[in-house]
Coordinates of C-alpha atoms in Angstrom, one line a residue:
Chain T
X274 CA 6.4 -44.3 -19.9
X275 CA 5.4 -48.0 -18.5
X276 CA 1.8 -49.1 -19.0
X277 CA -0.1 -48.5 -16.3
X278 CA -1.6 -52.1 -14.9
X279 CA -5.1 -53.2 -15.2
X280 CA -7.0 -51.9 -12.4
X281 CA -8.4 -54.9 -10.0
X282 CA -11.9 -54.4 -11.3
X283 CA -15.0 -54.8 -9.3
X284 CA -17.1 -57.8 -9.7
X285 CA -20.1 -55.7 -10.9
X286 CA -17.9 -54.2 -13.4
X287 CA -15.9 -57.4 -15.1
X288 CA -17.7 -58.5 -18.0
X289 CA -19.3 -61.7 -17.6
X290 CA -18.4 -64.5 -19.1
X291 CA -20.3 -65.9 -22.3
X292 CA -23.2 -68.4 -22.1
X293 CA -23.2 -71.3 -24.0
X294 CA -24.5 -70.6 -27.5
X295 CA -24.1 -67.2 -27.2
X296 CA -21.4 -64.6 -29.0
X297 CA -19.9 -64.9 -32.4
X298 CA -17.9 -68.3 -31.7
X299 CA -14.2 -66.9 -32.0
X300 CA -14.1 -67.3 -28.6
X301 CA -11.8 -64.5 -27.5
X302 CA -13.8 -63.1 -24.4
X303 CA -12.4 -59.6 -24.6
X304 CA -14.4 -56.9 -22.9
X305 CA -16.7 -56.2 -25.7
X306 CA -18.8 -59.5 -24.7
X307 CA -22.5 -59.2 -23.9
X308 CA -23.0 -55.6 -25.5
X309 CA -25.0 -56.7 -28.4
X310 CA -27.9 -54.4 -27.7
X311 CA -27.5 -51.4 -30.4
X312 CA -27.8 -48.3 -27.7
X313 CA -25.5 -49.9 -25.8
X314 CA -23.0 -50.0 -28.8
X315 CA -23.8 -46.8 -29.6
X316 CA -22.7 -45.1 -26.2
X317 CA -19.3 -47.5 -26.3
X318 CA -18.5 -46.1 -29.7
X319 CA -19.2 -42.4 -28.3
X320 CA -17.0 -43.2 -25.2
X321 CA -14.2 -44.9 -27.5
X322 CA -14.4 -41.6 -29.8
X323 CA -13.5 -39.5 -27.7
X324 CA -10.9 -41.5 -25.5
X325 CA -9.6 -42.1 -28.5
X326 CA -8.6 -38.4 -29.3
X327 CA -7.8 -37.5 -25.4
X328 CA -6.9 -40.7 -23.6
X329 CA -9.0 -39.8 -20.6
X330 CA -9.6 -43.0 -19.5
X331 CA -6.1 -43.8 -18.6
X332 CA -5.9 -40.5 -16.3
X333 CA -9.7 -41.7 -14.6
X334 CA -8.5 -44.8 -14.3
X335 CA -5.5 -43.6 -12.7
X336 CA -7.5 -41.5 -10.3
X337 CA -10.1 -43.8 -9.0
X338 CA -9.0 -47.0 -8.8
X339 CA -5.9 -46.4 -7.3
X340 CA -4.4 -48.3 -4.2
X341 CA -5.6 -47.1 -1.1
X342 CA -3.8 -48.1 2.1
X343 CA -5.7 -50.8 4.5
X344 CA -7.4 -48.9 8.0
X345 CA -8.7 -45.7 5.8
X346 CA -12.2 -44.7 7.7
X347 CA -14.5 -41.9 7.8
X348 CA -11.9 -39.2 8.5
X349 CA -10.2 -39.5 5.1
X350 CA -13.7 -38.4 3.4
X351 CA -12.9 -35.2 5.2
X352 CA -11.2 -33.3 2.6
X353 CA -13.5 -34.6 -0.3
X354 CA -16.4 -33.3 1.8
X355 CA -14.2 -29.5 2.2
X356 CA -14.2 -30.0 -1.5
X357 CA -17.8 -30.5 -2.1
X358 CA -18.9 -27.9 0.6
X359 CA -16.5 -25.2 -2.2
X360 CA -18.4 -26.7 -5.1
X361 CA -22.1 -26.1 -3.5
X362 CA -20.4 -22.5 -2.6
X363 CA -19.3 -21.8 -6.6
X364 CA -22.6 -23.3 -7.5
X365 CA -25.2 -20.9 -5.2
X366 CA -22.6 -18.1 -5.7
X367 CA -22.9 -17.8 -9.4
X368 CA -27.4 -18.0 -8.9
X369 CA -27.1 -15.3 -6.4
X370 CA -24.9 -13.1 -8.6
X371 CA -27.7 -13.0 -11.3
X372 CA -29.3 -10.8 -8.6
X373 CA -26.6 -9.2 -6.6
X374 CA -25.1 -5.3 -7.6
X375 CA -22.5 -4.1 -5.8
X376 CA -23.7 -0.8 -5.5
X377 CA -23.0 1.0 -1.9
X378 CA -25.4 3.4 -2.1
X379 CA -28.2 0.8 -1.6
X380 CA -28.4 -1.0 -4.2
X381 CA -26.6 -3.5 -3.1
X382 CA -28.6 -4.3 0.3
X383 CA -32.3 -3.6 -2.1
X384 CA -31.1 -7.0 -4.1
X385 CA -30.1 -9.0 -0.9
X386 CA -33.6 -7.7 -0.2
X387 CA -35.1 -8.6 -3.7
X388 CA -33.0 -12.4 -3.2
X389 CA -34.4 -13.2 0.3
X390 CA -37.7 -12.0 -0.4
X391 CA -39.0 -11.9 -3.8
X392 CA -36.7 -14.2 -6.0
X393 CA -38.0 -17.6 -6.3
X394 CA -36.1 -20.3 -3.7
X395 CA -33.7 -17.3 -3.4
X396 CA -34.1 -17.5 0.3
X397 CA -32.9 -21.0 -0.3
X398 CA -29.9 -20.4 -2.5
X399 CA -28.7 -17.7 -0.3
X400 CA -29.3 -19.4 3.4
X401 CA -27.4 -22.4 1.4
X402 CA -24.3 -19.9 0.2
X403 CA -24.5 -18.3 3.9
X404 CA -24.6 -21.7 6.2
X405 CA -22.1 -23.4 3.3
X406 CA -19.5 -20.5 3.9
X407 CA -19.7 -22.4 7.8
X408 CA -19.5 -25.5 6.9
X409 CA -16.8 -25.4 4.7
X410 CA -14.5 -23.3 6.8
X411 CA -15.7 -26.2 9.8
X412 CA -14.9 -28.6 7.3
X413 CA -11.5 -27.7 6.6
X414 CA -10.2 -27.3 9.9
X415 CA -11.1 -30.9 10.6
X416 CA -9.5 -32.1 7.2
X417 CA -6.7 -30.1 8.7
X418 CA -7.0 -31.6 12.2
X419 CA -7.1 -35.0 10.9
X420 CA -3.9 -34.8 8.5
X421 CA -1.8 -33.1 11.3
X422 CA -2.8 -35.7 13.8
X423 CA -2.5 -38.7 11.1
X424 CA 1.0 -37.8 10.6
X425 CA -0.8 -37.4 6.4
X426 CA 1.3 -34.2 6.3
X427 CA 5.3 -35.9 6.4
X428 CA 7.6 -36.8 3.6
X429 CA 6.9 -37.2 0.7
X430 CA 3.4 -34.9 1.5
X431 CA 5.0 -31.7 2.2
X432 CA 3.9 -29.8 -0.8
X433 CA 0.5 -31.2 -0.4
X434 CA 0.7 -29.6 3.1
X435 CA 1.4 -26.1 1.6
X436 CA -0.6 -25.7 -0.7
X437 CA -3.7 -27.0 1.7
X438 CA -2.7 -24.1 4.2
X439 CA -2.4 -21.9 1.0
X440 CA -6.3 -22.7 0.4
X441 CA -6.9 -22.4 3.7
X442 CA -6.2 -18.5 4.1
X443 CA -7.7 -18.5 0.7
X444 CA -10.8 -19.9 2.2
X445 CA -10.4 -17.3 5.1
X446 CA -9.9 -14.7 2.7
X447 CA -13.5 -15.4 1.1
X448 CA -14.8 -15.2 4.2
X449 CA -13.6 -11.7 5.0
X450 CA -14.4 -10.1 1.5
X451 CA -18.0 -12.1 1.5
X452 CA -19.3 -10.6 5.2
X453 CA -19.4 -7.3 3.3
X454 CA -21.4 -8.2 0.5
X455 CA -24.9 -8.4 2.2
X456 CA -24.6 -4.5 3.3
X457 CA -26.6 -4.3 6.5
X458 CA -25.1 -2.7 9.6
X459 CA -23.2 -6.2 10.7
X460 CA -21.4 -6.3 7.6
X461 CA -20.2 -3.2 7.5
X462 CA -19.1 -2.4 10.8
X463 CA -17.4 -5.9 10.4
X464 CA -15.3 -4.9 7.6
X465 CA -14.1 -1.6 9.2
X466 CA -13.4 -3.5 12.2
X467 CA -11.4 -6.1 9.8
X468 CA -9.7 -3.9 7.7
X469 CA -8.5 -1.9 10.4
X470 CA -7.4 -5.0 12.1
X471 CA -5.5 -5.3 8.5
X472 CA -4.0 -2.0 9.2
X473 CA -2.4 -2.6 12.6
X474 CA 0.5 -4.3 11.0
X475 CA 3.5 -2.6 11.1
X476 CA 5.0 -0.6 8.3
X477 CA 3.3 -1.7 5.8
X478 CA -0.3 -2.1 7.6
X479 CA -1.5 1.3 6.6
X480 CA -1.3 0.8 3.2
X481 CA -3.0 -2.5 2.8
X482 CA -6.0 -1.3 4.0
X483 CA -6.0 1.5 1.6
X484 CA -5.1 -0.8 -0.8
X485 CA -8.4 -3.4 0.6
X486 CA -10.5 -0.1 0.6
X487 CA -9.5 1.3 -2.4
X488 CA -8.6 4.5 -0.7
X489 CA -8.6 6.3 2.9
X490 CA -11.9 5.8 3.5
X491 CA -14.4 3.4 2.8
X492 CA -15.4 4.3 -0.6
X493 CA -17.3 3.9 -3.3
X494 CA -15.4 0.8 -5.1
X495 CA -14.5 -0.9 -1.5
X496 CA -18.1 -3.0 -2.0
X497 CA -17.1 -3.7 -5.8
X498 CA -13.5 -4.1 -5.2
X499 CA -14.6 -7.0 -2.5
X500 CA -17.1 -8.5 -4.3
X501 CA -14.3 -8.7 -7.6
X502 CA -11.9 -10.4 -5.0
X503 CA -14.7 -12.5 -3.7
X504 CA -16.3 -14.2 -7.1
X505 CA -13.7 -13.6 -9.4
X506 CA -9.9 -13.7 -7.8
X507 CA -10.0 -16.2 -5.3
X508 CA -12.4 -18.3 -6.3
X509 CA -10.0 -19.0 -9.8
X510 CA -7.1 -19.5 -7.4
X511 CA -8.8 -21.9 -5.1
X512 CA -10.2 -23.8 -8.6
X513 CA -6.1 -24.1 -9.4
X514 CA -4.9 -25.4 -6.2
X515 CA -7.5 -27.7 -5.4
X516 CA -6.8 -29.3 -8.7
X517 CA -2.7 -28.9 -7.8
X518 CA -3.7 -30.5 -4.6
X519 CA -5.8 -33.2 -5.7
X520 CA -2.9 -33.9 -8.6
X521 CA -0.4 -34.7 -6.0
X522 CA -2.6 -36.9 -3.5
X523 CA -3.5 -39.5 -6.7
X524 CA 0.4 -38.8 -7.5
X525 CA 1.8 -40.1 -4.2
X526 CA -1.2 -41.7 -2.7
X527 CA -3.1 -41.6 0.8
X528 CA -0.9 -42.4 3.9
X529 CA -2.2 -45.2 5.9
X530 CA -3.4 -44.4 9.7
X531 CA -0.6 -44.1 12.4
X532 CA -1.3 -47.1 14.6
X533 CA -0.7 -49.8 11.5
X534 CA 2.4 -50.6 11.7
X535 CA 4.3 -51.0 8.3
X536 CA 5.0 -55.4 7.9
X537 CA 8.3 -56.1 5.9
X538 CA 8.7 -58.3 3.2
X539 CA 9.1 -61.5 4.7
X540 CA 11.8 -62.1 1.7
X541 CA 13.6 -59.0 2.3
X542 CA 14.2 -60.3 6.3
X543 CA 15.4 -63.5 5.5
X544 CA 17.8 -61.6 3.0
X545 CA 19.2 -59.6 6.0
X546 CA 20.2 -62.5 8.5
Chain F
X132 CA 35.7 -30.6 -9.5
X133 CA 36.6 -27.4 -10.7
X134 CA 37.3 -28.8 -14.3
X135 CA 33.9 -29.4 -14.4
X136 CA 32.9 -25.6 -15.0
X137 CA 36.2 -25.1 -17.1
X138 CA 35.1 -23.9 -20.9
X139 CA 36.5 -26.4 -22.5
X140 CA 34.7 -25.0 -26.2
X141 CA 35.5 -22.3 -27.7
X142 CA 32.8 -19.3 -27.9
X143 CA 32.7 -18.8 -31.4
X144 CA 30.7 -20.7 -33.1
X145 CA 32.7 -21.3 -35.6
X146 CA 35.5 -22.9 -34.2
X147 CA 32.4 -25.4 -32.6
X148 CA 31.6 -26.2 -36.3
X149 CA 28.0 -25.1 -35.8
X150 CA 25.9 -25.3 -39.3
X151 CA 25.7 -22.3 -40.9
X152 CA 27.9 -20.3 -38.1
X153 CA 30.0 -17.1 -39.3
X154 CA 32.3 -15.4 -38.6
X155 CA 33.1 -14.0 -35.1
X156 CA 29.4 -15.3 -34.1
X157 CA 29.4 -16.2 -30.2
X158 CA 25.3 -16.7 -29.8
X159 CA 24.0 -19.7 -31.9
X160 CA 20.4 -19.4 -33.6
X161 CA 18.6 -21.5 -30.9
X162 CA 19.8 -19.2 -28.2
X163 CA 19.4 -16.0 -29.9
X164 CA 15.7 -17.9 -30.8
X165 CA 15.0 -18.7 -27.2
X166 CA 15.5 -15.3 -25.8
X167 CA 13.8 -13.6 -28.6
X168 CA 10.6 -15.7 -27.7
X169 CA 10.7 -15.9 -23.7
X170 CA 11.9 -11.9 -24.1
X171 CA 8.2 -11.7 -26.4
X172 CA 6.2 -13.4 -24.1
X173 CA 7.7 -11.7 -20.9
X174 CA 6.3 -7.8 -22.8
X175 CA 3.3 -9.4 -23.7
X176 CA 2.2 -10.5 -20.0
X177 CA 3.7 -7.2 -18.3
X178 CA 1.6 -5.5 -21.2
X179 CA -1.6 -6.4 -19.4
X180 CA -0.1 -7.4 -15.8
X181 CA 0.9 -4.0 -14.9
X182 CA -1.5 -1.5 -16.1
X183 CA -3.6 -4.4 -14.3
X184 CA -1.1 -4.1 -11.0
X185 CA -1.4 -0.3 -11.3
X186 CA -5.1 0.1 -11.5
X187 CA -5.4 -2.3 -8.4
X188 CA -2.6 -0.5 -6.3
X189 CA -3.3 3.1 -7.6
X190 CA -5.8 4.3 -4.9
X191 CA -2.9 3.6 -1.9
X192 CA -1.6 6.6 -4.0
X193 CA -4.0 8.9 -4.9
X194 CA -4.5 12.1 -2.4
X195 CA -8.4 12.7 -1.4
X196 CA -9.1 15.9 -2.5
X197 CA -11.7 17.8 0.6
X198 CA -13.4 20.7 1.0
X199 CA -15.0 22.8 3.9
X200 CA -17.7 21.8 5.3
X201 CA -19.9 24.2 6.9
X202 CA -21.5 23.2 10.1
X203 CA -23.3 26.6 11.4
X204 CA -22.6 29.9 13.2
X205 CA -20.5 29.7 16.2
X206 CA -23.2 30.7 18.5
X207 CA -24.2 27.2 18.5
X208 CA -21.6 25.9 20.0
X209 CA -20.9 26.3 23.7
X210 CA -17.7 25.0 25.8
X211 CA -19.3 22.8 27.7
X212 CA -21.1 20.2 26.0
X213 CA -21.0 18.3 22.1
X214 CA -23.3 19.1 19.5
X215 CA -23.4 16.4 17.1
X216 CA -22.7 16.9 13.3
X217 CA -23.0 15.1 10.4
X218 CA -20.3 15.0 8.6
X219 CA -19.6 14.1 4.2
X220 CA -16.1 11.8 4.7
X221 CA -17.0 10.2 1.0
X222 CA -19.5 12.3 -1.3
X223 CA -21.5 10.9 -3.5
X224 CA -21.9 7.4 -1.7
X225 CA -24.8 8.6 0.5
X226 CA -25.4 7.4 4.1
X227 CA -22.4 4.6 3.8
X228 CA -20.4 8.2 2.6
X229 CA -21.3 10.2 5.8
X230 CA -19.9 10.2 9.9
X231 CA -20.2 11.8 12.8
X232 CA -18.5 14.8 14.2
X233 CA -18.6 16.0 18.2
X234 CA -18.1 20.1 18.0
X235 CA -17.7 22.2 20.8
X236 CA -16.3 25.5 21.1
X237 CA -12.3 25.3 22.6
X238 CA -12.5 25.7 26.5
X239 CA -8.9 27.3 27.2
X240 CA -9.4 26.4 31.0
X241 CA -9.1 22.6 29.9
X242 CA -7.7 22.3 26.4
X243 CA -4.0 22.5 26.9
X244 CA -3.2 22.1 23.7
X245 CA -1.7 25.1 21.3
X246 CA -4.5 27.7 20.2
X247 CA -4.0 28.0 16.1
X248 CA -6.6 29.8 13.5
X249 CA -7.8 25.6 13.0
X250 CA -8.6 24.3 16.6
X251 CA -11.1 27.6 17.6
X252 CA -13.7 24.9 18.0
X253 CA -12.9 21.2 19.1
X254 CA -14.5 18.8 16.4
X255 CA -14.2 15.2 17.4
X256 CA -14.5 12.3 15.2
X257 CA -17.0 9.4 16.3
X258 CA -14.7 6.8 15.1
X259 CA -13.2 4.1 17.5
X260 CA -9.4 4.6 17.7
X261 CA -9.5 0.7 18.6
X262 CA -10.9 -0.5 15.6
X263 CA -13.1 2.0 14.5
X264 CA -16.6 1.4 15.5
X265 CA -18.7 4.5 16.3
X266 CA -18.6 6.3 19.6
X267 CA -20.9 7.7 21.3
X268 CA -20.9 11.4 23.8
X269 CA -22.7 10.6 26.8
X270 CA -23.3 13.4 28.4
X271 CA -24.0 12.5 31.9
X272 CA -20.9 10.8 32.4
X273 CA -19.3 13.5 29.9
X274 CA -17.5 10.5 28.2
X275 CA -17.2 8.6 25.1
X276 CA -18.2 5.3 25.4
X277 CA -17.7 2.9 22.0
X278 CA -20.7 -0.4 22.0
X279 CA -18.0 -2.7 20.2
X280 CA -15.3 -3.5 22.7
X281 CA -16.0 -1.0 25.6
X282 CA -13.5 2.0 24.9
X283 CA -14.1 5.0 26.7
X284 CA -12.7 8.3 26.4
X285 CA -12.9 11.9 28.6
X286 CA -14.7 14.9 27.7
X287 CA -11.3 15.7 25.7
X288 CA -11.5 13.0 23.8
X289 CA -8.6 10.8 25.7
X290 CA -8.3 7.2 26.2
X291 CA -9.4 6.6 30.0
X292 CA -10.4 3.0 29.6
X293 CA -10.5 0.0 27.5
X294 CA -8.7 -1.2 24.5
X295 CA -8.2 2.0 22.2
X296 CA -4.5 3.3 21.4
X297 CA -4.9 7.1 20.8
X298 CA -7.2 10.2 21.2
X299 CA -10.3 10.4 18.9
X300 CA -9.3 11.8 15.8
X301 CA -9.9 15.5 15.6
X302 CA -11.2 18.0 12.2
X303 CA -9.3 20.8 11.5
X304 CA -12.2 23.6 11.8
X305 CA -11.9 27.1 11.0
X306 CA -14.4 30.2 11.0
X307 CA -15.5 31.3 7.8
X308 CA -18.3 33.9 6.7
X309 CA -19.7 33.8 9.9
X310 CA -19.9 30.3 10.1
X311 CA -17.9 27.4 11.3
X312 CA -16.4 24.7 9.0
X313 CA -14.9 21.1 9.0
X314 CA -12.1 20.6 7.2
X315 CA -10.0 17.4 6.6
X316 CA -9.5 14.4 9.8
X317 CA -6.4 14.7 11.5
X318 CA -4.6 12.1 14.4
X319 CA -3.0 13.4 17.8
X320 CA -1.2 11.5 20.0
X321 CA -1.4 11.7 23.9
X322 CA 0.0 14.8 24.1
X323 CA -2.6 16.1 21.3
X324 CA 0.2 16.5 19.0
X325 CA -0.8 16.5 15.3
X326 CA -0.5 14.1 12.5
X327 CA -1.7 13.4 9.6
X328 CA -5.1 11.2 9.7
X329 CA -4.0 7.9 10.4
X330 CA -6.5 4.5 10.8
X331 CA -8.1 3.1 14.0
X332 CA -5.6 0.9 15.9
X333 CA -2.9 2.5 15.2
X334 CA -0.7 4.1 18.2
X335 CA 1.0 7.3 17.4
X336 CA 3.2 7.6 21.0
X337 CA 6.7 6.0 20.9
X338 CA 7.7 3.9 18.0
X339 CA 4.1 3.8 17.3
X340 CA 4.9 7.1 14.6
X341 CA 7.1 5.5 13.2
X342 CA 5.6 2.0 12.9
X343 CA 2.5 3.7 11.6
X344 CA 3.6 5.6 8.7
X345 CA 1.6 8.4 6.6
X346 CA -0.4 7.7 4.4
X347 CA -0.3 9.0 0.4
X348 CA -4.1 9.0 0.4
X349 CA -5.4 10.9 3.1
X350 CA -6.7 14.4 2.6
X351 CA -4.1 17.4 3.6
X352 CA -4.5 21.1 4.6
X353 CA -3.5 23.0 1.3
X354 CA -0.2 24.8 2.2
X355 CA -0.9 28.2 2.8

């Protein structure tokens, strides 16, 4: 594999150059210049330790300071911002479930109770993991708007495409199996309302919503069988894709807005007449 | 092109002077090597993937077992209006476990249905055959009017407005030491013909029985 070119650096970032007098006179000027202080050579020797032994900073530095097309604006932070809004919902979901128990014979809407009421800030941490479930679906329609309306989505981006509509009945699919979890009247009558929605499908209709309920009826593992799906089974596949997804962005790079046109090598022109 | 795919080599390994080959041996090491550990590793992820599959899937084909429910003597139950029952669909799961039942006594003058031994009295379920929200009798109007999407249905329990597919679902009920019971939910169709329980939303008229299978799960009359 070719070396990977030295990233264009920002100015705050290039080491400066040595003053006179300074430095230990053989006068090579290679990045290690100006770190004299002992902390400071303490943290570079931690960081060259351990990149060392992994080579992480070729992959960061393949990551973030890669070439971004000229005209990228405030709708390309869309999808970083979908990504974020999935982080602060994995973050607040795993504080809620050290109160939550799926238990359908109360116990289940008692600890909403206990988390809204009682548990410190857990008002807080839950109105965040509610409004966040929102935002995020918002979030990813416009990320979705803005690649289908960019064009972002056409050769070579198809896969990227795929697997972003993959995550987005993903993200649907939390939504569905995380209305039930609070227990109250709304979320109940919501998932019998859904899952029989599930079973209107032909053929095979009936017996996914058996297989959602766990059963005929809504039973007694339908509230533990959602919340499984909901913090354990999609939440790992959306971790996966976003990572596949992120993979292949950095891979083929961002595709620059619609109305720049593309300018041709001036050599390659003259080539041709 | 067809050259291309021509075997050129012989099969024996021999004859392709592999190291160490024997006699009449077709399958080299590294083959034989390759399959043995793809083989290994395909039993060691069905050996927790399907008991996994299974466990998840298994409830689509377990039956519900049911038993009688007893609701009261029949002198409570007159032709001409509902009395409202609760009814145990799920035991053990407490209010999210229970429904509601609508039992009258069977009016021949209006229910044109077949008289059998299980439809003595008329025991409607309060489910939604749109999507299954809860109905409620009304008796002024002597209809069924559901709060979610505006379904109503007739004193029989027939669609005569809104969204909803079918008739309310019906229990099989039955007299029994003086007093009635509910047995297991069953489906009709417009014609009140029986089948066996299906969901909400599902139409049972047409193709609708046949897009709309039977379930494995739902709860059956023992044969008797």
């Amino acid at each position: 594999m070719p070396k990977l070119p030295a990233p264009p650096l920002p100015k705050s970032l290039k080491p400066k150059p040595k003053r006179p007098g300074e430095g230990n006179g053989n006068g090579n000027g290679n990045g290690a210049v100006g770190l004299s202080h002992p902390v400071a050579e303490a943290g570079v020797s931690a960081v060259d330790w351990i990149d060392e032994r992994t080579s992480l900073s070729g992959g960061i530095r393949w990551m973030l300071f890669r070439k971004v097309p000229r005209g990228v604006n405030w709708f390309y932070t869309l999808g970083s911002a979908t990504m974020f809004a999935f982080l602060s919902q994995a973050v607040t979901g795993v504080f809620l479930a050290m109160y939550y128990r799926p238990d359908a014979t109360g116990g289940a809407y008692e600890s909403m109770r206990y988390i809204t009421d009682q548990a410190f800030l857990g008002q807080f941490v839950r109105g965040m993991h509610k409004w966040g479930s929102s935002v995020m679906v918002i979030l990813i329609f416009l990320h979705m708007a803005r690649t289908f309306f960019f064009g972002a989505y056409k050769y070579p981006r198809e896969m990227t495409w795929i697997i972003g509509v993959v995550l987005l009945i993903l993200t649907m699919a939390m939504s569905f199996t995380g209305y039930l979890l609070p227990f109250d009247q709304r979320a109940y009558w919501a998932t019998i309302v859904g899952v029989n929605i599930n079973g209107t499908g032909p053929f095979i209709g009936p017996y996914l919503s058996d297989f959602l309920r766990a059963g005929p009826e809504f039973g007694a593992t339908t509230l533990s069988r959602f919340y499984a799906i909901h913090m354990l089974l999609l939440p790992g596949l959306i971790i996966a894709l976003i990572g596949a997804h992120l993979w292949l962005i950095t891979k083929l790079g961002i595709s620059a807005p619609p109305w720049l046109k593309g300018e041709p090598d001036p050599e390659l022109e003259q080539t041709e007449v | 092109m067809a050259d291309r795919h021509k075997q050129t080599k012989s099969k024996y390994t021999l004859d392709r002077k592999v190291p160490g080959a024997f006699e009449g041996e077709t399958v080299t090491r590294r083959r034989l090597m390759g399959l043995g550990v793809n083989g290994a590793g395909i039993v060691a992820a069905s050996a927790f993937l399907l008991p996994a599959l299974g466990f998840a899937i298994g409830p689509i084909f377990s039956r519900e077992p049911f038993e009688w429910q007893p609701i009261g003597p029949p002198a409570d139950f007159t032709q001409d209006t509902y009395k409202t029952e609760t009814v145990t669909i799920v035991p053990g799961l407490g209010e999210v476990g229970k429904s509601t039942a609508y039992v009258r006594a069977r009016n021949p003058a209006i229910d044109t249905e077949p008289a059998d031994q299980y439809n003595q009295f008329i025991a409607l379920s309060s489910r939604c055959m749109h999507l299954g929200c809860p109905v409620r009798f009304t008796a002024a109007a002597a209809r069924f009017i559901c709060p979610c999407h505006g379904g109503v249905y007739n004193f029989r329990g027939i669609p005569v407005g809104g969204p909803p597919v079918r008739p309310l679902d019906r229990f099989y009920t039955r007299v029994n030491n003086g007093l009635v019971e509910l047995g297991p939910r069953y489906s009709v169709n417009s014609e009140l013909r029986r089948f066996s329980a299906r969901d909400p939303g599902q139409p049972l008229d047409g193709i609708g029985q046949y897009l709309y299978p039977a379930r494995f799960s739902t709860s059956v009359l023992p044969k008797n």
